[in-house]
Amino acid sequence: MPVKFTVRKVLPVKETGDVIAVGVWLSGSSSKGGRGKKPEQTPLDGFDRAMNGALLKAQKKDEFKGKKDSTLSLPIQTARVKANKLIAFGLGEHRSITEADIRTFAAKAARAANGERAKKLVLGLPAGAEQFLRAAVEGVELGAYRFTKYLTGDRKPKAELTQVTITTINEPPANAKDLVAQGQHVGHGVNLARDLSNEPPNELFPDTLVLAAKAMAKEHGLKIQAFDFAEIKKRGMKLLQAVGQGSERKPTFAHISYVPAKPKKRIIVVGKGITFDSGGISIKPAAGMGDMRHDMSGAANVVGLMAIIGALKPNVEVHGIFAAAENMPDGAAYRPGDIWGSLDGKSVEIVNTDAEGRLILADALAYARELKPDLLIDNATLTGACVVALGSTCSGYYTSNEDTAKEWSAAVAGSGEQMWRLPLIEELKDQLKSDVADLKHTGDRWGGSISAALFLREFIGTTKNWVHCDIAGPAIGDRIRGWDPKGGTGHGVLTFLKVIEHAAAAAPATV
Ligand code: BES
Ligand code: MN
Ligand code: ZN
């Protein structure tokens, strides 16, 4: 059931809900108003009195002052407050607060509400946070997310969050209604990406991933073109064919487009859609192989992102493209030692069939570049090396364009998603030299995420502006339940959206 949001300028103590969660600036860090003026209100105002002094006592005991990431949780034992629980979240210094902090606060609150089996949550924004209303709504949607589709009986959640009242101290923004709707669309899109990523590989495979993309496109009035195995072969997507042919579930390819009347830019987002990565003939060890059900997180991100684009309708042309395949060992599987052509035309010597992602992406990039994008983004759970380098809560990204790098890092700051820039070190290209083909598709262990990026770069043609994201974290799954922007499924979508919205807001028309 969708969450119903209400926004109201009122003190949380006057509201009714199962849980009241409020954000609190570090004491003394907020503008208190000038001399002789009343101190600024906070969302905790009124609680101490209503609770007969229990709040101040608990604040003293726990030394709760609103420090960032501190919390204070109190059961409510008075009829004067119409809730079961009050939770205060410390937000730190008012002046250093960001959109990402408010999103995370709201997500934590929603997650706590789920933990309390709450149906109704009151979310109290502190004074000055009104401008981040959309991020707060996004956070609630993301934090309330659970993947419960396959639970039955007692394992099904007992309650679901259905109502959220967001309270403000100052007047809420005039376009509060729009901001709430936008925030919900964003949350739903990221959660769609997470749902797809979390689906098990016996249910979600190349064909059903395309069906999900089609359902999304229909709902949001987007155009979608999908290729089946015959079409993939006909078009010369040989690398996608190679990777996909060793499975009963044949590969697919999808191109979703959103084309407004006078777009400012054309941006393409490409995703890796390996619905299960066994490693193929170069099979993976058993431990953790099940995590490879998330190896289509890049494609899932594309579908979730396009759902948001279809709903928010930014003035930028956006194309979402994914190649999907199941990487399996089989009599028909491609082998180490094979030499395959590609959509680009280059020949590729196969070294290790577990490096399948870069192969299907190579064909997807060669397809995408023909659309002449101003910015070409790809995202993929591409290498274990990236997880080794950055851990499972951070993605890596590559670009050789310094302006794009700046823009990207601003987008990352706004999304709160951890993503670090990694370098395209040219020397490592030597590792991709083959004696028998134009390229070898893997290098050695060292610098594995970089050599994968260098391999992909061979397939972008003359595209000037390309960003490659090695989103390693999501392959480890939705390990951070209830959302914290670090890692987990859906990681990356908020950043891509920021880049697109920035292009829509700032750039003059280029066409
Ligand atoms: N999907 C994996 C990468 C991966 C593994 C991401 C674990 C996140 C967690 C990818 O297809 C793969 O197997 N890559 C190999 C490449 C190697 C054979 C050159 C890897 O990283 O080990
Ligand atoms: Mn692999
Ligand atoms: Zn893979």
Coordinates of C-alpha atoms and ligand atoms in Angstrom, one line a residue:
M1 CA 0.0 0.0 0.0
P2 CA 1.4 3.4 -0.8
V3 CA 2.2 5.8 2.0
K4 CA 0.0 8.8 2.4
F5 CA 1.9 11.9 3.3
T6 CA 0.6 15.1 5.0
V7 CA 2.7 18.2 5.6
R8 CA 1.7 20.5 8.4
K9 CA 3.2 23.4 10.3
V10 CA 2.6 22.2 13.8
L11 CA 4.6 20.9 16.8
P12 CA 4.9 17.1 16.7
V13 CA 3.7 16.8 20.3
K14 CA 0.2 17.8 19.0
E15 CA 0.1 15.1 16.5
T16 CA -1.1 11.5 16.7
G17 CA 0.9 8.5 15.4
D18 CA 2.4 5.2 16.5
V19 CA 5.9 6.7 16.4
I20 CA 6.9 10.3 16.6
A21 CA 10.4 10.8 15.2
V22 CA 12.0 14.2 15.3
G23 CA 15.2 15.7 14.0
V24 CA 17.3 17.8 16.4
W25 CA 20.1 20.2 15.7
L26 CA 23.1 20.1 17.9
S27 CA 22.2 22.3 20.8
G28 CA 23.4 25.8 20.3
S29 CA 24.1 25.3 16.6
S30 CA 20.9 26.8 15.3
S31 CA 20.1 30.5 14.8
K32 CA 18.2 31.4 17.9
G33 CA 16.9 34.7 16.7
G34 CA 18.3 38.0 17.8
R35 CA 18.5 39.5 21.3
G36 CA 15.2 39.8 23.0
K37 CA 13.5 37.5 20.5
K38 CA 12.0 34.2 21.5
P39 CA 14.3 31.2 20.9
E40 CA 13.6 29.2 17.8
Q41 CA 11.1 26.4 18.3
T42 CA 12.3 22.8 18.0
P43 CA 10.3 19.7 17.2
L44 CA 10.9 18.5 20.8
D45 CA 9.1 21.4 22.3
G46 CA 6.2 20.5 24.6
F47 CA 7.2 16.9 25.1
D48 CA 8.9 17.4 28.4
R49 CA 6.0 19.1 29.9
A50 CA 3.5 16.6 28.5
M51 CA 5.7 13.7 29.8
N52 CA 6.1 15.2 33.3
G53 CA 9.8 15.8 32.9
A54 CA 10.7 12.4 31.5
L55 CA 12.2 13.9 28.4
L56 CA 14.7 16.2 30.0
K57 CA 15.6 13.5 32.5
A58 CA 16.4 11.1 29.7
Q59 CA 18.2 13.7 27.7
K60 CA 20.5 14.4 30.7
K61 CA 21.0 10.7 31.4
D62 CA 21.9 9.8 27.8
E63 CA 23.7 13.1 27.3
F64 CA 21.6 13.7 24.2
K65 CA 22.5 17.0 22.7
G66 CA 21.7 16.4 19.1
K67 CA 25.1 15.2 18.0
K68 CA 25.1 13.7 14.6
D69 CA 24.1 10.1 14.5
S70 CA 23.0 10.1 18.2
T71 CA 19.5 9.0 19.1
L72 CA 17.2 9.1 22.1
S73 CA 14.3 6.7 22.2
L74 CA 11.5 7.0 24.8
P75 CA 8.4 5.0 25.4
I76 CA 5.4 7.3 26.0
Q77 CA 3.5 6.6 29.1
T78 CA 1.1 9.5 29.2
A79 CA -2.2 9.9 27.5
R80 CA -1.3 13.5 26.8
V81 CA 0.9 12.5 23.9
K82 CA -0.9 10.3 21.4
A83 CA 1.9 8.0 20.4
N84 CA 3.7 4.9 21.7
K85 CA 7.2 6.1 21.1
L86 CA 9.2 9.2 20.7
I87 CA 12.6 9.0 19.0
A88 CA 14.9 12.0 18.6
F89 CA 17.6 11.8 16.0
G90 CA 20.6 14.0 16.4
L91 CA 21.4 15.9 13.1
G92 CA 24.6 17.7 14.2
E93 CA 25.4 21.3 13.4
H94 CA 22.6 23.2 11.7
R95 CA 24.9 25.1 9.3
S96 CA 26.6 21.9 7.9
I97 CA 23.3 20.1 7.2
T98 CA 22.8 18.7 3.7
E99 CA 19.9 17.3 1.7
A100 CA 21.5 13.9 2.1
D101 CA 21.5 14.2 5.9
I102 CA 17.8 14.9 5.9
R103 CA 17.1 12.0 3.6
T104 CA 19.1 9.7 5.8
F105 CA 17.3 11.0 9.0
A106 CA 13.9 10.3 7.4
A107 CA 15.1 6.9 6.3
K108 CA 16.2 6.0 9.8
A109 CA 12.9 7.2 11.2
A110 CA 10.9 5.1 8.8
R111 CA 13.1 2.1 9.5
A112 CA 12.5 2.6 13.2
A113 CA 8.8 2.9 12.6
N114 CA 8.9 -0.5 10.8
G115 CA 10.7 -1.9 13.8
E116 CA 7.9 -0.7 16.0
R117 CA 5.3 -2.1 13.7
A118 CA 4.0 1.4 13.2
K119 CA 1.2 2.2 10.7
K120 CA 1.5 5.9 11.3
L121 CA 4.6 8.0 11.7
V122 CA 5.0 11.6 12.6
L123 CA 8.2 13.0 11.2
G124 CA 9.3 16.3 12.8
L125 CA 11.7 18.4 10.7
P126 CA 13.7 20.9 12.7
A127 CA 13.5 24.6 11.8
G128 CA 15.3 25.4 8.6
A129 CA 15.0 21.9 7.1
E130 CA 11.7 22.7 5.3
Q131 CA 13.6 23.2 2.1
F132 CA 14.6 19.5 2.1
L133 CA 11.0 18.3 2.1
R134 CA 11.4 16.2 -1.0
A135 CA 14.5 14.5 0.4
A136 CA 12.6 13.7 3.6
V137 CA 9.8 12.1 1.6
E138 CA 12.4 10.1 -0.4
G139 CA 14.0 9.0 2.8
V140 CA 10.8 7.7 4.3
E141 CA 10.0 5.7 1.1
L142 CA 13.5 4.3 1.0
G143 CA 13.7 3.6 4.7
A144 CA 10.4 1.8 4.9
Y145 CA 11.4 -0.6 2.1
R146 CA 11.4 -4.3 2.8
F147 CA 11.6 -7.2 0.5
T148 CA 8.9 -9.5 1.8
K149 CA 7.4 -10.9 -1.3
Y150 CA 8.5 -14.5 -0.6
L151 CA 7.6 -14.6 3.1
T152 CA 4.5 -16.4 4.1
G153 CA 2.4 -16.9 7.3
D154 CA 4.1 -15.6 10.4
R155 CA 7.0 -14.4 8.5
K156 CA 5.0 -11.7 6.8
P157 CA 5.3 -8.3 8.3
K158 CA 2.6 -7.6 10.8
A159 CA 2.1 -4.0 9.9
E160 CA 2.9 -1.6 7.2
L161 CA 3.6 2.1 7.3
T162 CA 0.6 3.8 5.5
Q163 CA 0.5 7.3 6.9
V164 CA 3.2 9.9 7.5
T165 CA 2.7 13.4 8.8
I166 CA 5.7 15.6 8.2
T167 CA 5.7 18.5 10.6
T168 CA 7.6 21.7 10.1
I169 CA 8.5 24.6 12.4
N170 CA 8.5 27.3 9.7
E171 CA 6.0 27.5 6.9
P172 CA 6.4 24.6 4.5
P173 CA 7.4 25.4 0.9
A174 CA 4.6 26.7 -1.2
N175 CA 5.0 23.8 -3.6
A176 CA 4.9 21.2 -0.8
K177 CA 2.4 19.0 -2.6
D178 CA 4.7 18.8 -5.7
L179 CA 7.7 18.1 -3.6
V180 CA 5.9 15.3 -1.8
A181 CA 4.8 13.7 -5.1
Q182 CA 8.3 14.0 -6.5
G183 CA 9.8 12.5 -3.4
Q184 CA 7.4 9.6 -3.7
H185 CA 8.2 9.0 -7.3
V186 CA 11.9 9.0 -6.5
G187 CA 11.5 6.6 -3.6
H188 CA 9.3 4.2 -5.7
G189 CA 11.8 4.2 -8.5
V190 CA 14.8 3.3 -6.3
N191 CA 12.6 0.7 -4.5
L192 CA 11.7 -0.7 -7.9
A193 CA 15.4 -1.1 -8.7
R194 CA 15.8 -2.8 -5.3
D195 CA 12.8 -5.1 -5.9
L196 CA 14.2 -6.2 -9.2
S197 CA 17.7 -6.7 -7.8
N198 CA 16.4 -8.8 -4.9
E199 CA 14.3 -11.1 -7.0
P200 CA 15.8 -14.6 -7.1
P201 CA 17.3 -15.8 -10.4
N202 CA 14.7 -18.6 -10.9
E203 CA 12.0 -15.8 -11.1
L204 CA 14.0 -13.0 -12.7
F205 CA 15.9 -13.9 -15.8
P206 CA 16.5 -12.0 -19.1
D207 CA 13.0 -12.4 -20.4
T208 CA 11.2 -11.5 -17.2
L209 CA 13.5 -8.6 -16.7
V210 CA 12.3 -7.3 -20.0
L211 CA 8.7 -7.9 -19.0
A212 CA 9.3 -5.8 -15.8
A213 CA 10.9 -3.0 -17.9
K214 CA 7.9 -3.1 -20.3
A215 CA 5.4 -2.9 -17.4
M216 CA 7.3 0.1 -16.0
A217 CA 7.4 1.7 -19.5
K218 CA 3.7 1.3 -19.9
E219 CA 2.9 2.7 -16.5
H220 CA 5.0 5.8 -17.2
G221 CA 4.2 6.3 -20.9
L222 CA 7.8 5.6 -22.0
K223 CA 8.8 4.0 -25.3
I224 CA 10.6 0.6 -25.1
Q225 CA 12.2 -1.5 -27.7
A226 CA 13.3 -5.0 -26.7
F227 CA 15.4 -7.5 -28.6
D228 CA 15.1 -11.3 -28.2
F229 CA 18.0 -13.7 -28.9
A230 CA 17.3 -13.9 -32.6
E231 CA 17.4 -10.1 -32.9
I232 CA 20.6 -9.9 -30.8
K233 CA 22.3 -12.3 -33.2
K234 CA 20.9 -10.6 -36.3
R235 CA 22.2 -7.2 -35.0
G236 CA 25.7 -8.6 -34.4
M237 CA 25.7 -8.3 -30.6
K238 CA 28.2 -11.2 -30.6
L239 CA 29.6 -10.6 -27.1
L240 CA 26.1 -10.6 -25.6
Q241 CA 25.4 -13.8 -27.6
A242 CA 28.6 -15.4 -26.3
V243 CA 27.8 -14.7 -22.7
G244 CA 24.1 -15.6 -22.9
Q245 CA 24.2 -18.8 -25.1
G246 CA 25.2 -21.1 -22.3
S247 CA 21.9 -20.8 -20.5
E248 CA 18.4 -22.1 -21.1
R249 CA 17.3 -18.6 -20.4
K250 CA 18.4 -16.7 -23.5
P251 CA 19.8 -13.2 -23.5
T252 CA 17.7 -10.0 -24.1
F253 CA 18.4 -6.4 -24.7
A254 CA 16.2 -3.4 -23.9
H255 CA 16.2 0.3 -24.9
I256 CA 13.8 2.6 -23.0
S257 CA 13.4 6.2 -24.1
Y258 CA 12.1 9.4 -22.7
V259 CA 12.2 12.2 -25.3
P260 CA 10.7 15.6 -24.3
A261 CA 9.9 18.2 -27.0
K262 CA 12.9 20.5 -26.6
P263 CA 15.5 18.6 -24.5
K264 CA 18.5 20.4 -23.2
K265 CA 20.8 17.4 -23.4
R266 CA 20.8 13.7 -24.3
I267 CA 21.9 11.4 -21.5
I268 CA 22.1 7.6 -21.7
V269 CA 22.4 5.2 -18.8
V270 CA 23.4 1.7 -19.6
G271 CA 23.2 -1.2 -17.1
K272 CA 24.7 -4.7 -16.8
G273 CA 21.9 -7.3 -16.4
I274 CA 23.5 -10.6 -15.5
T275 CA 20.5 -12.2 -13.8
F276 CA 22.7 -14.8 -12.3
D277 CA 26.5 -15.1 -12.5
S278 CA 27.8 -18.6 -11.9
G279 CA 31.0 -17.6 -13.6
G280 CA 30.3 -19.9 -16.6
I281 CA 33.0 -22.4 -17.4
S282 CA 35.4 -20.5 -15.2
I283 CA 32.9 -21.3 -12.5
K284 CA 32.9 -19.3 -9.2
P285 CA 33.5 -21.0 -5.8
A286 CA 30.4 -22.0 -4.0
A287 CA 30.7 -19.6 -1.1
G288 CA 28.7 -16.5 -1.8
M289 CA 27.6 -17.5 -5.3
G290 CA 24.0 -16.8 -4.4
D291 CA 24.8 -13.1 -4.0
M292 CA 25.3 -13.2 -7.8
R293 CA 21.5 -13.0 -8.1
H294 CA 22.1 -9.2 -7.7
D295 CA 24.5 -9.1 -10.7
M296 CA 21.7 -7.4 -12.7
S297 CA 21.7 -4.4 -10.3
G298 CA 23.0 -2.1 -13.0
A299 CA 20.0 -3.0 -15.3
A300 CA 17.7 -2.8 -12.3
N301 CA 19.0 0.7 -11.7
V302 CA 18.2 1.6 -15.3
V303 CA 14.6 0.5 -14.9
G304 CA 14.1 2.2 -11.6
L305 CA 15.7 5.4 -12.9
M306 CA 13.5 5.5 -16.0
A307 CA 10.4 5.1 -13.8
I308 CA 11.5 8.3 -12.0
I309 CA 12.3 10.1 -15.2
G310 CA 8.9 9.1 -16.7
A311 CA 7.3 10.6 -13.6
L312 CA 9.3 13.7 -13.1
K313 CA 9.7 14.5 -16.7
P314 CA 12.9 16.6 -16.7
N315 CA 13.7 18.6 -19.8
V316 CA 16.5 16.2 -20.8
E317 CA 16.3 13.3 -23.2
V318 CA 17.1 10.2 -21.3
H319 CA 17.7 6.7 -22.6
G320 CA 17.9 3.7 -20.4
I321 CA 19.6 0.6 -22.0
F322 CA 20.4 -2.8 -20.6
A323 CA 21.8 -6.0 -21.8
A324 CA 20.6 -9.1 -19.9
A325 CA 22.0 -12.6 -19.8
E326 CA 22.5 -15.5 -17.4
N327 CA 26.1 -16.6 -17.2
M328 CA 26.0 -20.4 -17.0
P329 CA 28.3 -23.4 -17.8
D330 CA 26.6 -25.6 -20.3
G331 CA 27.4 -27.5 -23.5
A332 CA 26.7 -24.4 -25.4
A333 CA 28.6 -22.0 -23.1
Y334 CA 31.3 -19.8 -24.4
R335 CA 34.8 -20.9 -23.3
P336 CA 38.2 -19.5 -22.3
G337 CA 40.2 -19.5 -25.5
D338 CA 37.2 -18.5 -27.7
I339 CA 37.6 -15.5 -30.0
W340 CA 34.4 -13.5 -30.6
G341 CA 33.5 -10.5 -32.7
S342 CA 31.5 -7.6 -31.2
L343 CA 28.9 -5.0 -32.3
D344 CA 31.8 -2.6 -32.5
G345 CA 33.7 -4.9 -34.8
K346 CA 36.7 -5.5 -32.6
S347 CA 37.6 -9.1 -31.9
V348 CA 38.0 -10.3 -28.4
E349 CA 39.9 -13.2 -27.0
I350 CA 38.0 -14.8 -24.0
V351 CA 40.2 -15.4 -21.0
N352 CA 38.0 -16.1 -18.1
T353 CA 34.2 -16.5 -18.6
D354 CA 33.6 -15.0 -15.2
A355 CA 34.5 -11.6 -16.7
E356 CA 31.2 -11.6 -18.5
G357 CA 29.9 -8.2 -17.5
R358 CA 32.3 -6.2 -19.6
L359 CA 31.4 -8.3 -22.6
I360 CA 27.7 -7.6 -22.6
L361 CA 28.4 -4.0 -21.7
A362 CA 30.8 -3.6 -24.6
D363 CA 27.9 -4.4 -27.0
A364 CA 25.5 -2.2 -25.1
L365 CA 28.0 0.7 -25.2
A366 CA 28.5 0.2 -28.9
Y367 CA 24.8 0.3 -29.4
A368 CA 24.3 3.4 -27.1
R369 CA 27.0 5.5 -28.7
E370 CA 25.1 5.5 -32.0
L371 CA 22.5 7.7 -30.3
K372 CA 25.2 10.4 -29.9
P373 CA 24.8 11.2 -26.2
D374 CA 26.1 14.3 -24.5
L375 CA 26.8 12.1 -21.6
L376 CA 27.0 8.3 -21.6
I377 CA 26.8 6.6 -18.2
D378 CA 27.2 2.9 -17.6
N379 CA 26.7 1.1 -14.3
A380 CA 27.6 -2.5 -13.4
T381 CA 28.4 -4.8 -10.6
L382 CA 31.5 -5.3 -12.6
T383 CA 34.5 -6.4 -10.5
G384 CA 35.3 -8.0 -7.1
A385 CA 38.4 -5.9 -7.3
C386 CA 36.3 -2.7 -6.8
V387 CA 34.9 -4.2 -3.6
V388 CA 38.4 -5.1 -2.5
A389 CA 39.5 -1.5 -3.1
L390 CA 36.5 0.5 -1.7
G391 CA 34.6 -2.0 0.4
S392 CA 31.0 -3.0 -0.1
T393 CA 29.4 0.4 0.9
C394 CA 31.1 2.4 -1.8
S395 CA 31.0 2.4 -5.6
G396 CA 33.8 3.4 -7.9
Y397 CA 33.4 5.7 -10.9
Y398 CA 35.7 6.7 -13.8
T399 CA 35.7 9.6 -16.1
S400 CA 38.4 11.4 -18.1
N401 CA 36.5 14.7 -18.2
E402 CA 37.3 17.0 -15.3
D403 CA 34.1 19.0 -15.6
T404 CA 32.1 15.8 -15.5
A405 CA 34.1 14.7 -12.5
K406 CA 33.2 17.9 -10.6
E407 CA 29.6 17.6 -11.5
W408 CA 29.6 14.0 -10.4
S409 CA 31.1 14.6 -7.1
A410 CA 28.4 17.3 -6.4
A411 CA 25.8 14.8 -7.4
V412 CA 27.3 12.3 -5.0
A413 CA 27.2 14.9 -2.2
G414 CA 23.5 15.5 -2.8
S415 CA 22.6 11.9 -3.1
G416 CA 24.6 10.8 -0.1
E417 CA 25.6 7.7 -2.1
Q418 CA 29.2 6.8 -1.5
M419 CA 31.1 6.8 -4.8
W420 CA 34.8 7.4 -5.3
R421 CA 36.6 8.4 -8.4
L422 CA 39.1 5.8 -9.6
P423 CA 41.8 6.6 -12.2
L424 CA 42.1 5.3 -15.7
I425 CA 45.7 4.3 -15.5
E426 CA 46.9 3.9 -19.1
E427 CA 49.8 1.5 -18.4
L428 CA 47.3 -1.2 -17.5
K429 CA 46.1 -1.2 -21.1
D430 CA 49.0 -3.5 -21.9
Q431 CA 47.3 -6.2 -20.0
L432 CA 44.5 -6.3 -22.6
K433 CA 46.9 -7.0 -25.5
S434 CA 46.2 -10.3 -27.2
D435 CA 48.3 -12.3 -29.7
V436 CA 45.4 -13.7 -31.5
A437 CA 42.6 -11.0 -31.3
D438 CA 42.3 -7.2 -31.1
L439 CA 41.8 -7.4 -27.4
K440 CA 42.0 -9.7 -24.5
H441 CA 39.1 -9.2 -22.2
T442 CA 40.8 -9.4 -18.8
G443 CA 44.1 -8.3 -17.4
D444 CA 45.7 -9.7 -14.3
R445 CA 44.5 -9.5 -10.7
W446 CA 46.1 -6.2 -9.9
G447 CA 44.1 -3.1 -10.8
G448 CA 41.2 -5.4 -11.9
S449 CA 38.5 -2.6 -11.7
I450 CA 40.7 -0.3 -13.7
S451 CA 41.5 -2.8 -16.5
A452 CA 37.8 -3.6 -16.8
A453 CA 37.1 0.2 -17.2
L454 CA 39.9 0.4 -19.8
F455 CA 38.3 -2.5 -21.7
L456 CA 34.9 -0.8 -21.7
R457 CA 36.5 2.4 -23.0
E458 CA 37.4 0.5 -26.2
F459 CA 33.7 0.4 -27.1
I460 CA 32.5 3.9 -26.6
G461 CA 33.8 5.0 -30.1
T462 CA 34.1 8.8 -30.3
T463 CA 31.9 9.5 -27.3
K464 CA 33.6 12.4 -25.4
N465 CA 31.8 12.3 -22.2
W466 CA 31.6 8.8 -20.6
V467 CA 31.2 7.8 -16.9
H468 CA 31.7 4.2 -15.9
C469 CA 30.4 3.2 -12.5
D470 CA 31.6 0.0 -10.9
I471 CA 28.8 -0.4 -8.5
A472 CA 30.2 -3.3 -6.5
G473 CA 28.2 -2.8 -3.3
P474 CA 24.8 -3.9 -4.6
A475 CA 26.1 -7.3 -5.7
I476 CA 26.5 -8.1 -2.0
G477 CA 22.8 -7.5 -1.7
D478 CA 20.4 -5.4 0.4
R479 CA 22.7 -5.9 3.3
I480 CA 21.8 -2.5 4.7
R481 CA 18.1 -3.1 5.3
G482 CA 15.9 -0.1 5.5
W483 CA 18.3 2.1 3.6
D484 CA 21.3 4.0 4.5
P485 CA 22.6 5.5 1.2
K486 CA 25.8 3.4 1.5
G487 CA 25.7 0.3 -0.6
G488 CA 22.9 -2.1 -1.0
T489 CA 20.6 -2.6 -4.0
G490 CA 19.5 0.5 -5.9
H491 CA 22.8 2.2 -5.2
G492 CA 23.6 4.8 -7.8
V493 CA 20.1 5.7 -9.0
L494 CA 19.9 8.9 -6.8
T495 CA 23.3 10.1 -8.2
F496 CA 22.3 9.5 -11.8
L497 CA 19.1 11.3 -11.2
K498 CA 21.0 14.3 -9.7
V499 CA 23.2 14.5 -12.8
I500 CA 20.1 14.4 -15.0
E501 CA 18.2 17.0 -13.0
H502 CA 21.3 19.2 -12.9
A503 CA 21.5 19.1 -16.7
A504 CA 17.8 19.9 -16.9
A505 CA 18.1 22.9 -14.6
A506 CA 21.3 24.5 -15.6
A507 CA 22.4 23.9 -19.2
P508 CA 21.4 26.1 -22.1
A509 CA 20.0 24.2 -25.0
T510 CA 22.6 22.5 -27.1
V511 CA 20.2 21.3 -29.8
Ligands
BES1 N1 29.8 -9.9 -11.0 C1 31.2 -10.1 -10.8 C2 31.8 -9.1 -10.0 C3 31.5 -9.0 -8.5 C4 31.9 -10.0 -7.7 C5 30.9 -7.9 -8.0 C6 31.6 -9.9 -6.3 C7 30.6 -7.8 -6.7 C8 30.9 -8.8 -5.9 C9 31.9 -10.2 -12.2 O1 31.2 -10.7 -13.2 C10 33.1 -11.0 -12.0 O2 33.0 -12.2 -11.8 N2 34.3 -10.4 -12.1 C11 35.5 -11.1 -12.0 C12 36.5 -10.6 -13.1 C13 37.7 -11.4 -13.2 C14 37.4 -12.8 -13.6 C15 38.7 -10.8 -14.1 C16 36.1 -10.7 -10.6 O3 36.0 -9.5 -10.2 O4 36.6 -11.6 -10.0
MN2 MN 31.4 -12.8 -13.4
ZN3 ZN 29.2 -10.6 -13.1

